Short mmCIF file of C-alpha atoms in Angstrom, two decimals:
data_model
loop_
_atom_site.label_atom_id
_atom_site.label_comp_id
_atom_site.label_asym_id
_atom_site.label_seq_id
_atom_site.Cartn_x
_atom_site.Cartn_y
_atom_site.Cartn_z
CA MET A 29 -8.15 -40.45 -26.81
CA THR A 30 -5.20 -38.21 -26.11
CA GLN A 31 -2.39 -38.50 -28.62
CA PRO A 32 1.12 -39.09 -27.12
CA PHE A 33 3.27 -36.00 -27.08
CA ASN A 34 5.50 -35.85 -30.23
CA PHE A 35 8.89 -34.78 -29.01
CA GLU A 36 10.40 -34.75 -32.52
CA GLN A 37 7.66 -32.49 -33.79
CA ALA A 38 8.03 -30.28 -30.72
CA LEU A 39 11.77 -29.88 -31.44
CA LYS A 40 11.07 -28.94 -35.10
CA ASP A 41 8.42 -26.43 -33.91
CA LEU A 42 10.92 -24.89 -31.42
CA GLN A 43 13.57 -24.60 -34.09
CA SER A 44 11.09 -22.97 -36.41
CA GLY A 45 10.38 -20.29 -33.81
CA LYS A 46 7.10 -21.49 -32.39
CA SER A 47 6.46 -20.25 -28.78
CA LEU A 48 6.87 -22.65 -25.83
CA THR A 49 4.01 -21.01 -23.99
CA GLY A 50 0.79 -19.18 -24.84
CA LYS A 51 -1.81 -19.89 -27.43
CA ASP A 52 -1.16 -22.93 -29.55
CA SER A 53 2.17 -23.37 -27.72
CA ILE A 54 4.58 -26.24 -27.98
CA LEU A 55 4.09 -27.33 -24.36
CA GLY A 56 0.27 -27.24 -24.46
CA PRO A 57 -0.21 -30.86 -25.57
CA LEU A 58 2.43 -32.12 -23.12
CA ILE A 59 0.72 -30.31 -20.14
CA LYS A 60 -2.61 -31.84 -21.25
CA GLN A 61 -1.09 -35.34 -21.47
CA LEU A 62 0.66 -35.14 -18.11
CA THR A 63 -2.45 -33.69 -16.39
CA GLU A 64 -4.73 -36.48 -17.71
CA ALA A 65 -2.22 -39.11 -16.74
CA ALA A 66 -2.04 -37.69 -13.19
CA LEU A 67 -5.85 -37.62 -12.94
CA GLN A 68 -6.10 -41.24 -14.13
CA ALA A 69 -3.50 -42.24 -11.45
CA GLU A 70 -5.59 -40.38 -8.83
CA LEU A 71 -8.76 -42.23 -9.94
CA GLU A 72 -7.04 -45.68 -9.93
CA GLN A 73 -5.76 -44.97 -6.40
CA HIS A 74 -9.25 -43.92 -5.30
CA LEU A 75 -10.84 -47.04 -6.76
CA ALA A 76 -8.22 -49.32 -5.13
CA HIS A 77 -9.10 -47.91 -1.65
CA ASP A 78 -12.86 -47.45 -2.12
CA PRO A 79 -14.72 -49.72 0.32
CA GLN A 80 -17.81 -49.74 -1.98
CA PRO A 81 -17.90 -51.49 -5.30
CA ASN A 82 -16.88 -48.85 -7.87
CA ARG A 83 -15.37 -48.53 -11.30
CA LYS A 84 -14.42 -46.03 -14.01
CA ASN A 85 -17.36 -44.31 -15.70
CA GLY A 86 -16.00 -42.37 -18.75
CA LYS A 87 -14.71 -38.82 -18.91
CA THR A 88 -16.01 -35.29 -18.72
CA PRO A 89 -14.49 -32.62 -21.05
CA LYS A 90 -13.61 -29.28 -19.47
CA THR A 91 -11.58 -26.29 -20.63
CA ILE A 92 -8.53 -25.57 -18.46
CA LYS A 93 -6.69 -22.28 -18.45
CA HIS A 94 -2.90 -22.57 -18.08
CA PRO A 95 0.13 -20.36 -18.77
CA SER A 96 1.00 -22.63 -21.67
CA GLY A 97 -2.46 -21.98 -23.20
CA ASN A 98 -6.07 -23.28 -22.92
CA PHE A 99 -6.56 -27.02 -23.48
CA GLU A 100 -9.54 -29.39 -23.41
CA LEU A 101 -9.07 -31.78 -20.50
CA ASP A 102 -10.81 -35.19 -20.39
CA ALA A 103 -11.41 -35.50 -16.66
CA PRO A 104 -12.08 -39.15 -15.54
CA ARG A 105 -15.23 -40.11 -13.61
CA ASP A 106 -16.14 -42.96 -11.32
CA ARG A 107 -19.55 -44.66 -11.26
CA ASN A 108 -20.34 -43.78 -7.63
CA GLY A 109 -19.42 -40.16 -7.98
CA THR A 110 -17.21 -40.27 -4.88
CA PHE A 111 -13.97 -39.45 -6.72
CA GLU A 112 -12.68 -35.97 -5.73
CA PRO A 113 -9.51 -35.17 -7.79
CA GLN A 114 -6.90 -33.11 -5.99
CA LEU A 115 -4.82 -31.87 -8.94
CA ILE A 116 -7.78 -30.19 -10.59
CA LYS A 117 -10.89 -30.11 -8.46
CA LYS A 118 -14.35 -30.52 -9.99
CA ASN A 119 -15.14 -26.79 -10.38
CA GLN A 120 -11.57 -25.67 -10.95
CA THR A 121 -10.79 -24.10 -14.36
CA THR A 122 -7.12 -23.20 -13.95
CA LEU A 123 -4.19 -25.60 -13.51
CA THR A 124 -1.98 -23.26 -11.47
CA ASP A 125 -2.37 -19.87 -9.80
CA GLU A 126 0.37 -18.33 -11.91
CA ILE A 127 -2.15 -16.40 -14.03
CA GLU A 128 -3.80 -14.99 -10.92
CA ARG A 129 -0.39 -13.97 -9.56
CA LYS A 130 0.36 -12.18 -12.85
CA VAL A 131 -3.01 -10.40 -12.73
CA LEU A 132 -2.45 -9.22 -9.16
CA SER A 133 1.09 -8.11 -10.02
CA MET A 134 -0.19 -5.97 -12.93
CA PHE A 135 -3.06 -4.70 -10.84
CA SER A 136 -0.67 -3.60 -8.09
CA ILE A 137 1.26 -1.30 -10.43
CA GLY A 138 -1.93 0.44 -11.56
CA MET A 139 -2.66 -1.23 -14.87
CA SER A 140 -6.28 -0.92 -16.08
CA TYR A 141 -8.46 -3.95 -16.46
CA ARG A 142 -8.30 -3.51 -20.27
CA ASP A 143 -4.48 -3.48 -20.24
CA ILE A 144 -4.37 -6.52 -17.90
CA ASN A 145 -6.68 -8.45 -20.28
CA GLN A 146 -4.46 -7.50 -23.23
CA HIS A 147 -1.21 -8.59 -21.54
CA VAL A 148 -2.71 -11.92 -20.39
CA GLU A 149 -3.91 -12.47 -23.98
CA ASP A 150 -0.44 -11.68 -25.31
CA MET A 151 1.37 -13.89 -22.77
CA TYR A 152 -0.90 -16.89 -22.47
CA GLY A 153 -3.47 -16.62 -25.24
CA LEU A 154 -6.21 -16.39 -22.64
CA ASN A 155 -9.10 -13.97 -22.59
CA VAL A 156 -9.62 -12.60 -19.05
CA SER A 157 -12.83 -10.61 -18.73
CA ASN A 158 -13.20 -7.54 -16.46
CA ALA A 159 -15.41 -9.64 -14.20
CA THR A 160 -12.66 -12.23 -13.84
CA VAL A 161 -10.01 -9.59 -13.08
CA SER A 162 -12.37 -8.10 -10.52
CA ALA A 163 -13.00 -11.52 -8.90
CA ILE A 164 -9.28 -12.19 -8.76
CA THR A 165 -8.44 -8.78 -7.20
CA ASP A 166 -11.36 -9.13 -4.82
CA LYS A 167 -9.33 -11.87 -3.09
CA LEU A 168 -7.23 -9.02 -1.66
CA ILE A 169 -10.22 -7.66 0.31
CA PRO A 170 -10.27 -10.29 3.17
CA GLU A 171 -6.46 -9.95 3.35
CA LEU A 172 -6.86 -6.14 3.55
CA LYS A 173 -9.43 -6.48 6.37
CA ALA A 174 -7.09 -8.70 8.40
CA TRP A 175 -4.20 -6.34 7.71
CA GLN A 176 -6.24 -3.35 9.00
CA GLN A 177 -6.91 -5.20 12.25
CA ARG A 178 -3.49 -6.75 12.82
CA PRO A 179 -1.78 -6.18 16.18
CA LEU A 180 0.90 -3.48 16.17
CA ASP A 181 4.14 -2.85 18.13
CA SER A 182 3.79 -1.10 21.44
CA HIS A 183 6.24 1.77 20.60
CA TYR A 184 6.96 3.77 17.45
CA PRO A 185 9.62 6.50 17.51
CA ILE A 186 8.16 8.44 14.58
CA VAL A 187 4.78 8.46 12.86
CA TRP A 188 3.62 10.58 9.88
CA LEU A 189 -0.08 11.11 9.38
CA ASP A 190 -1.75 12.55 6.27
CA ALA A 191 -4.80 12.11 4.08
CA ILE A 192 -5.45 11.88 0.32
CA HIS A 193 -8.76 12.36 -1.42
CA TYR A 194 -10.63 10.36 -4.09
CA LYS A 195 -14.07 10.31 -5.73
CA VAL A 196 -16.10 7.25 -4.72
CA LYS A 197 -19.65 6.38 -5.84
CA GLU A 198 -22.13 6.32 -3.05
CA ASP A 199 -25.95 6.17 -3.29
CA GLY A 200 -25.80 6.80 -7.05
CA ARG A 201 -23.51 9.84 -6.89
CA TYR A 202 -19.80 10.42 -6.63
CA VAL A 203 -18.57 11.96 -3.40
CA SER A 204 -15.14 12.97 -2.12
CA LYS A 205 -13.62 10.51 0.38
CA ALA A 206 -10.48 11.00 2.45
CA VAL A 207 -8.05 8.10 2.76
CA TYR A 208 -6.13 8.39 6.03
CA THR A 209 -2.58 7.02 5.82
CA LEU A 210 -0.42 6.32 8.87
CA LEU A 211 3.27 5.71 8.10
CA ALA A 212 5.73 4.93 10.84
CA LEU A 213 9.32 4.24 11.54
CA ASN A 214 9.48 1.12 13.71
CA MET A 215 12.05 0.40 16.31
CA LYS A 216 14.35 -1.06 13.60
CA GLY A 217 14.18 2.14 11.65
CA LYS A 218 12.18 0.62 8.80
CA LYS A 219 9.06 2.22 7.27
CA GLU A 220 5.78 0.50 8.05
CA ILE A 221 2.24 1.59 7.13
CA LEU A 222 0.22 1.10 10.25
CA GLY A 223 -3.24 1.73 8.79
CA LEU A 224 -5.43 2.84 5.91
CA HIS A 225 -8.82 4.32 6.76
CA LEU A 226 -11.62 5.83 4.70
CA SER A 227 -13.98 8.67 5.66
CA GLU A 228 -16.06 11.29 3.86
CA ASN A 229 -14.08 14.29 5.00
CA GLU A 230 -10.69 14.87 6.54
CA GLY A 231 -11.07 16.26 10.05
CA ALA A 232 -9.62 16.11 13.51
CA ASN A 233 -12.64 14.18 14.79
CA TYR A 234 -12.07 11.31 12.44
CA TRP A 235 -8.30 11.35 13.11
CA LEU A 236 -9.29 10.87 16.74
CA SER A 237 -11.01 7.54 15.81
CA VAL A 238 -8.02 6.54 13.71
CA LEU A 239 -5.61 7.14 16.63
CA THR A 240 -7.97 5.32 18.99
CA ASP A 241 -7.79 2.38 16.60
CA LEU A 242 -3.99 2.44 16.85
CA ASN A 243 -4.22 2.35 20.61
CA ASN A 244 -6.66 -0.54 20.61
CA ARG A 245 -4.33 -2.48 18.32
CA GLY A 246 -1.53 -2.28 20.83
CA VAL A 247 0.27 1.04 20.26
CA LYS A 248 1.10 2.51 23.70
CA ASP A 249 3.54 5.26 22.84
CA ILE A 250 4.62 7.41 19.91
CA LEU A 251 7.55 9.75 20.43
CA ILE A 252 7.06 12.20 17.57
CA ALA A 253 3.98 12.63 15.33
CA CYS A 254 4.49 14.58 12.11
CA VAL A 255 1.31 16.13 10.71
CA ASP A 256 0.02 18.93 8.48
CA GLY A 257 -1.62 22.04 9.86
CA LEU A 258 -5.16 20.67 10.15
CA THR A 259 -6.98 22.49 12.92
CA GLY A 260 -7.38 20.37 16.07
CA PHE A 261 -4.91 17.72 14.93
CA PRO A 262 -2.37 18.20 17.81
CA GLU A 263 -5.25 18.14 20.32
CA ALA A 264 -6.61 14.90 18.82
CA ILE A 265 -3.17 13.29 19.14
CA ALA A 266 -2.71 14.51 22.68
CA SER A 267 -6.03 13.05 23.77
CA ILE A 268 -4.92 9.50 22.91
CA PHE A 269 -1.14 9.78 23.24
CA PRO A 270 -0.65 12.58 25.76
CA HIS A 271 3.15 12.34 25.80
CA THR A 272 3.63 12.44 22.02
CA GLU A 273 5.36 15.47 20.61
CA THR A 274 3.51 16.87 17.58
CA GLN A 275 5.58 18.43 14.88
CA LEU A 276 3.66 20.46 12.31
CA CYS A 277 4.88 20.18 8.75
CA VAL A 278 6.95 23.24 8.04
CA ILE A 279 6.57 22.83 4.26
CA HIS A 280 2.76 22.88 4.57
CA GLN A 281 3.03 26.00 6.72
CA ILE A 282 5.24 27.71 4.08
CA ARG A 283 2.88 26.76 1.22
CA ASN A 284 -0.20 27.94 3.13
CA SER A 285 1.58 31.24 4.00
CA MET A 286 2.46 31.98 0.42
CA LYS A 287 -1.16 31.74 -0.66
CA TYR A 288 -1.79 35.06 1.20
CA VAL A 289 1.28 36.90 -0.05
CA ALA A 290 0.91 38.99 -3.21
CA SER A 291 2.74 37.54 -6.15
CA LYS A 292 4.90 40.60 -6.55
CA ASN A 293 6.16 40.23 -2.96
CA GLN A 294 6.55 36.42 -2.84
CA LYS A 295 10.19 36.28 -3.81
CA ALA A 296 11.22 38.86 -1.23
CA PHE A 297 8.95 37.37 1.45
CA MET A 298 10.41 33.89 0.95
CA ALA A 299 13.96 35.31 1.22
CA ASP A 300 13.05 36.80 4.65
CA LEU A 301 11.15 33.66 5.70
CA LYS A 302 14.00 31.29 4.98
CA PRO A 303 16.11 32.39 8.02
CA VAL A 304 13.13 31.38 10.19
CA TYR A 305 12.76 27.73 9.23
CA ARG A 306 16.42 27.20 8.40
CA ALA A 307 17.77 28.64 11.58
CA VAL A 308 20.43 26.74 13.56
CA SER A 309 18.45 27.02 16.78
CA LYS A 310 15.03 27.87 18.07
CA GLU A 311 16.36 31.15 19.54
CA ALA A 312 17.75 32.17 16.14
CA ALA A 313 14.53 31.22 14.47
CA GLU A 314 12.52 33.38 16.85
CA MET A 315 14.82 36.36 16.23
CA ALA A 316 14.33 35.85 12.45
CA LEU A 317 10.56 35.62 13.03
CA ASP A 318 10.64 38.94 14.88
CA GLU A 319 12.49 40.51 11.94
CA LEU A 320 9.97 39.05 9.53
CA GLU A 321 7.12 40.57 11.50
CA ALA A 322 8.82 43.94 11.70
CA LYS A 323 9.20 44.08 7.93
CA TRP A 324 5.97 42.32 6.75
CA GLY A 325 3.64 42.37 9.75
CA ASP A 326 1.59 45.34 8.60
CA ALA A 327 1.13 43.95 5.06
CA TYR A 328 0.46 40.32 6.01
CA PRO A 329 -0.65 40.13 9.68
CA LEU A 330 -2.66 36.93 8.91
CA VAL A 331 0.53 35.09 7.83
CA ILE A 332 2.60 36.29 10.76
CA ASN A 333 -0.17 35.46 13.28
CA SER A 334 -0.39 31.92 11.86
CA TRP A 335 3.30 31.36 12.50
CA ARG A 336 3.02 32.80 15.99
CA ARG A 337 -0.12 30.75 16.84
CA LYS A 338 1.39 27.48 15.64
CA TRP A 339 4.99 28.18 16.67
CA HIS A 340 5.00 25.68 19.63
CA ASN A 341 4.27 22.81 17.30
CA LEU A 342 6.25 24.19 14.35
CA SER A 343 9.48 24.64 16.26
CA HIS A 344 10.05 21.25 17.98
CA TYR A 345 12.53 20.14 15.35
CA PHE A 346 15.06 22.87 16.21
CA LYS A 347 16.22 21.03 19.32
CA TYR A 348 17.37 17.96 17.33
CA PRO A 349 20.52 17.38 15.28
CA GLU A 350 20.35 17.66 11.55
CA HIS A 351 19.76 13.97 10.71
CA ILE A 352 16.65 13.93 12.99
CA ARG A 353 15.42 17.33 11.79
CA LYS A 354 15.42 16.13 8.17
CA VAL A 355 13.14 13.23 9.05
CA ILE A 356 10.53 15.12 11.10
CA TYR A 357 10.19 18.71 9.85
CA THR A 358 8.01 17.66 6.96
CA THR A 359 5.42 15.00 6.16
CA ASN A 360 7.19 14.30 2.89
CA ALA A 361 7.70 10.62 3.83
CA VAL A 362 3.96 9.91 3.85
CA GLU A 363 3.39 12.27 0.91
CA ALA A 364 5.82 10.08 -1.08
CA VAL A 365 3.48 7.15 -0.35
CA HIS A 366 0.59 9.27 -1.63
CA ARG A 367 2.54 10.04 -4.79
CA GLN A 368 2.78 6.28 -5.36
CA PHE A 369 -1.00 6.05 -4.76
CA ARG A 370 -1.60 8.69 -7.43
CA LYS A 371 0.46 6.78 -9.93
CA LEU A 372 -1.65 3.68 -9.24
CA THR A 373 -4.94 5.58 -9.54
CA LYS A 374 -4.11 8.07 -12.34
CA THR A 375 -6.08 6.05 -14.91
CA LYS A 376 -9.12 5.92 -12.65
CA GLY A 377 -11.28 9.04 -12.63
CA ALA A 378 -13.39 7.71 -9.79
CA PHE A 379 -14.18 4.44 -8.06
CA PRO A 380 -17.51 2.49 -8.10
CA ASN A 381 -17.20 1.63 -4.41
CA GLU A 382 -14.92 1.84 -1.39
CA ASN A 383 -13.53 -1.69 -1.77
CA SER A 384 -12.42 -1.08 -5.38
CA LEU A 385 -10.31 1.89 -4.05
CA LEU A 386 -8.95 0.25 -0.96
CA LYS A 387 -7.96 -3.01 -2.59
CA LEU A 388 -5.89 -1.05 -5.17
CA LEU A 389 -4.20 1.06 -2.59
CA TYR A 390 -3.50 -2.08 -0.46
CA ALA A 391 -1.92 -3.75 -3.50
CA GLY A 392 0.26 -0.63 -3.83
CA ILE A 393 1.20 -0.86 -0.13
CA LEU A 394 2.35 -4.50 -0.60
CA ASN A 395 4.58 -3.35 -3.46
CA ALA A 396 6.03 -0.49 -1.48
CA SER A 397 6.58 -2.63 1.67
CA ASP A 398 8.72 -5.08 -0.35
CA LYS A 399 11.19 -2.31 -0.91
CA TRP A 400 11.35 -1.13 2.69
CA THR A 401 13.92 -3.71 3.74
CA MET A 402 16.57 -1.42 5.15
CA PRO A 403 16.51 1.11 8.03
CA ILE A 404 16.79 4.83 7.22
CA HIS A 405 20.24 6.39 7.06
CA ASN A 406 21.95 6.87 10.44
CA TRP A 407 19.10 5.08 12.22
CA SER A 408 21.24 3.67 15.07
CA LEU A 409 22.49 7.20 15.85
CA CYS A 410 18.97 8.61 15.58
CA LEU A 411 17.51 5.99 17.96
CA SER A 412 20.20 6.38 20.60
CA GLN A 413 19.67 10.19 20.53
CA LEU A 414 15.90 9.84 20.70
CA ALA A 415 16.28 7.54 23.69
CA ILE A 416 18.13 10.39 25.44
CA TYR A 417 15.69 13.11 24.41
CA PHE A 418 12.77 10.94 25.55
CA GLU A 419 14.42 9.49 28.58
CA GLY A 420 12.85 6.29 29.81
CA ARG A 421 10.20 6.07 27.08
CA LEU A 422 11.99 3.40 25.07
CA ASP A 423 13.68 1.42 27.86
CA SER A 424 11.13 -1.43 27.74
CA VAL A 425 11.60 -2.01 24.03
CA LEU A 426 15.29 -1.27 23.40
CA GLU A 427 17.39 -4.42 22.77
CA ILE A 428 20.38 -3.80 25.02
#
């Protein structure tokens, strides 16, 4: 029989420094007493309304996990076996979902299963196995699937597209997989991740399927797409969104260029390259590019030809004012998301399957999205100017 909770002893224990929660806590016996009393009340209510003759039939002991510590619960039974308690169901082993919420919170900031287990042990005096942590975090997977298929807005002013790579076990060996991330600014100027896709290799062909998925989920128009220099990327975008302006990442272009410049010339080459990408206008940039070619064209024709070949998609940003240029000339916005992904996954050398990777990245997305509550700086001005540059494209969705 449960002993009544001794409030005088609890007060003495609290004054002596004993913990309110966790293993052997002050509140543990009180939680047990209140829970058993509530279950008894549920059973009596059930018996009072049972159309069949029925009565109490003893108790079944079960261990319950709770933030105030584990306790042995004496769950009441009825003779007919028709009693279904609501507070703690027959196969339930936790009193609240607080522990699960804590586990998911720690998981979403990249803590290892071992560290999660240790923290839960320290906080609640409970031992949470790796299998339990995995089972709890697996609850994110159906939510992730629904999120990947959710309907999207019809118009997005700006979208950044990029990929990050991870090792994932497949058929007994670890292979490199590309995670495709699509980050957008919606009509309110707030960041929103539109999708997360996984494929073996990054390529324009797979990006085509990703963009087709966006279109199928309701996206009808994107004004500006900011991407890296992947071959065939602008063509893939144009095939699904023919009116979208594709801006190649200037920072990617600079980095790729410097790979082919001798180390002894890099400082001087960068000084001559800077007037190209920092020019006040496209015309000034083209003059600076001509000067760059005149000086360095013989030594590094591959680099100069790359800028010439990609100039159409590299130079779109020059026609915009500074506050729009800063947003679109680089894919830094989506790369910042990938930096957060790397923080989450830095303790993981590789992943046993695709779901284990995607559920962790999705947990990170939920964390990041909670912080994206405000529009970017000067968004009202940016949007009004974009509406002018892309005349008529936003009329159906602007709230005027």
